[in-house]
GROMACS .gro file of C-alpha atoms in nm:
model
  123
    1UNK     CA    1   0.524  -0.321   1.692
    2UNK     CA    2   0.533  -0.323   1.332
    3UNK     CA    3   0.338  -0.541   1.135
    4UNK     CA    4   0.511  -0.729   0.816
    5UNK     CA    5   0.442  -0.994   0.558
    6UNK     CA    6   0.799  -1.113   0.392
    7UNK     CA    7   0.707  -1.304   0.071
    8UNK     CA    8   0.919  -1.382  -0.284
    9UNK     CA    9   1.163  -1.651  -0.118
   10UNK     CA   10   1.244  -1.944  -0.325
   11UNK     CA   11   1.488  -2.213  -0.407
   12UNK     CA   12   1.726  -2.120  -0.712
   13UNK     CA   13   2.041  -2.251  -0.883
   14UNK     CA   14   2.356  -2.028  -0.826
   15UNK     CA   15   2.352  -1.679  -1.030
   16UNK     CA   16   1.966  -1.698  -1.087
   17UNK     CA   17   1.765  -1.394  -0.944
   18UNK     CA   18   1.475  -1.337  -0.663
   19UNK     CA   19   1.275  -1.066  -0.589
   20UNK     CA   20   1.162  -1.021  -0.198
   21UNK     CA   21   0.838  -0.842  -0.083
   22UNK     CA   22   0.774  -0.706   0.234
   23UNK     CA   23   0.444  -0.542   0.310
   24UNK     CA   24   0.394  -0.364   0.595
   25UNK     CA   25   0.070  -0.265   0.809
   26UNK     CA   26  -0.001   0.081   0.917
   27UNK     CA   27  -0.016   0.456   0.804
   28UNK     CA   28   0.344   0.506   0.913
   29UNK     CA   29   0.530   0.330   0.635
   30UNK     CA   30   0.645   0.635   0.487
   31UNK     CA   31   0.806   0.794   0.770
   32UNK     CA   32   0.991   0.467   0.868
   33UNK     CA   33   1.376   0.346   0.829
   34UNK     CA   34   1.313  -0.001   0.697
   35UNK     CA   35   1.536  -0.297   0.611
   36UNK     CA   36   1.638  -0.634   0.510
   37UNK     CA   37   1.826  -0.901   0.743
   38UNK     CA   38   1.868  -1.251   0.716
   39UNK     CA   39   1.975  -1.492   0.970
   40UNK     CA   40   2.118  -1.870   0.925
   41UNK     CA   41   2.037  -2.117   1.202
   42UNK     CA   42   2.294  -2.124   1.460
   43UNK     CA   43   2.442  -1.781   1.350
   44UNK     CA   44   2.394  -1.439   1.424
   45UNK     CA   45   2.193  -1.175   1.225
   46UNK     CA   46   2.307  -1.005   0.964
   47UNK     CA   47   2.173  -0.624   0.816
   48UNK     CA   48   2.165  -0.721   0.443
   49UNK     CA   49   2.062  -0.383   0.346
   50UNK     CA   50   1.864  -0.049   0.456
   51UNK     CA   51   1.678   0.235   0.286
   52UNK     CA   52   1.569   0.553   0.455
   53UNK     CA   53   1.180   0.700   0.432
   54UNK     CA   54   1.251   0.883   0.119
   55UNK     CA   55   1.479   0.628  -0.063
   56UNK     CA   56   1.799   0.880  -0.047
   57UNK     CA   57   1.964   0.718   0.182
   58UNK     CA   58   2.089   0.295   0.152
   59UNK     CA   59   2.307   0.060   0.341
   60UNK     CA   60   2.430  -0.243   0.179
   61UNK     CA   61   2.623  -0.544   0.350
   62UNK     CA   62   2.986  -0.531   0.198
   63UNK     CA   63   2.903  -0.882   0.059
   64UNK     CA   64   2.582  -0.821  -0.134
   65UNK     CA   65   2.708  -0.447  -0.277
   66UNK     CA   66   2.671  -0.484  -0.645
   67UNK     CA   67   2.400  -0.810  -0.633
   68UNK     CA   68   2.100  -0.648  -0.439
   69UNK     CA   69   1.891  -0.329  -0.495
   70UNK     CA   70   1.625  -0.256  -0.213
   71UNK     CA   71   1.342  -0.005  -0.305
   72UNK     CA   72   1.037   0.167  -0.170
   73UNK     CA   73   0.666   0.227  -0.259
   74UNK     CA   74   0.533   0.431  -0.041
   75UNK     CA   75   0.207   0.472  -0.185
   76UNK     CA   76   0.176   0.062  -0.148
   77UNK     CA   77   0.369   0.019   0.194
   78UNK     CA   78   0.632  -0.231   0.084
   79UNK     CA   79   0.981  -0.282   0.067
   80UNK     CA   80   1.170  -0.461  -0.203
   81UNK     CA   81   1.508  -0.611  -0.182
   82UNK     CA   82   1.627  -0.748  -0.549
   83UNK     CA   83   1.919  -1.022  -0.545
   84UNK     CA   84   2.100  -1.125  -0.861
   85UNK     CA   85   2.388  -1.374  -0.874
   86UNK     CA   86   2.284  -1.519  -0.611
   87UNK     CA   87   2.531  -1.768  -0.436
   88UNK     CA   88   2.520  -2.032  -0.175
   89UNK     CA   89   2.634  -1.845   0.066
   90UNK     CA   90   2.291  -1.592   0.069
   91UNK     CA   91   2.081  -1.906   0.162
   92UNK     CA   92   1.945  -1.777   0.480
   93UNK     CA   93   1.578  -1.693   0.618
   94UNK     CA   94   1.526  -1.317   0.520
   95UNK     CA   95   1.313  -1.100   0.699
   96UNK     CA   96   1.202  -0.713   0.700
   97UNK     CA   97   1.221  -0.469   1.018
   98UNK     CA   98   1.225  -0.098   1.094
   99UNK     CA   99   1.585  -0.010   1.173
  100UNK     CA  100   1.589   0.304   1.437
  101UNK     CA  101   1.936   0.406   1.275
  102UNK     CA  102   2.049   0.391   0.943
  103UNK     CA  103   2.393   0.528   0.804
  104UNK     CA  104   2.581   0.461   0.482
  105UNK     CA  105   2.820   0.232   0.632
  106UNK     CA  106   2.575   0.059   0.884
  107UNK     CA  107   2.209  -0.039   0.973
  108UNK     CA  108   2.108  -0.059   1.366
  109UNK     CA  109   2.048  -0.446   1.408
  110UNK     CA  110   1.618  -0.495   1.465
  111UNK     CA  111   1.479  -0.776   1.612
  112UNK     CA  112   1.199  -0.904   1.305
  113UNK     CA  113   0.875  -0.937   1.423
  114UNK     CA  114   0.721  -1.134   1.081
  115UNK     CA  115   0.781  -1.517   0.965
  116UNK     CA  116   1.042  -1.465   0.704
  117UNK     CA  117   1.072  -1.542   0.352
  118UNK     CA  118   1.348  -1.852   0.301
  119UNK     CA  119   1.586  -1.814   0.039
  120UNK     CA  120   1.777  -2.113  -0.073
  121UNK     CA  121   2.063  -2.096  -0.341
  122UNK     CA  122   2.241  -2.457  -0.454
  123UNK     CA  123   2.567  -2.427  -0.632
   0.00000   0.00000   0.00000
């Protein structure tokens, strides 16, 4: 089971900017598929976006193409997701997993196994 520490959510006004953390235990980082989901009380979970060991390969949710950027440091074990213009809509809890599967048009859901980082946007 990986180990992960989601940090960086906030409350912010519509269009304003976060940056999420995720750091992640162990000496396998580099070699693992990791990604952002986010899930909304009462709804399902949703891939938000994906990046492959080396960074070459990303998935991004149709609705945050554009908005987000999620990055790598390998040498640091953690995972980035940037948002900009954020909207109401991405308030959600976010959290980090290791995807088995990752393509360009999808990212294998992952059950999160850390707390979560809450993102709130007010219009």
């Amino acid at each position: 089971q990986v180990q992960v520490a989601e940090s960086g959510g906030d409350s912010v006004q519509a269009g304003g900017s976060l940056r999420l953390s995720c750091t992640v235990s162990g000496s396998r980082f580099r070699h693992m598929n990791m990604g952002w989901f986010r899930q909304v009380s009462g709804k399902g979970r949703e891939a938000v976006s994906c990046i492959s060991p080396s960074g070459g390969l990303t998935f991004y949710a149709d609705s945050v193409k554009g908005r987000f950027t999620i990055s790598r440091d390998n040498d640091k074990n953690v995972v980035y997701l940037q948002m900009e213009d954020l909207k109401p809509e991405d308030t959600a809890m976010y959290y980090c997993a290791a995807p088995l599967v990752i393509r360009p048009q999808n990212c294998a859901d992952t059950e999160p196994t850390g707390q979560g980082t809450r993102v709130t946007v007010s219009s």
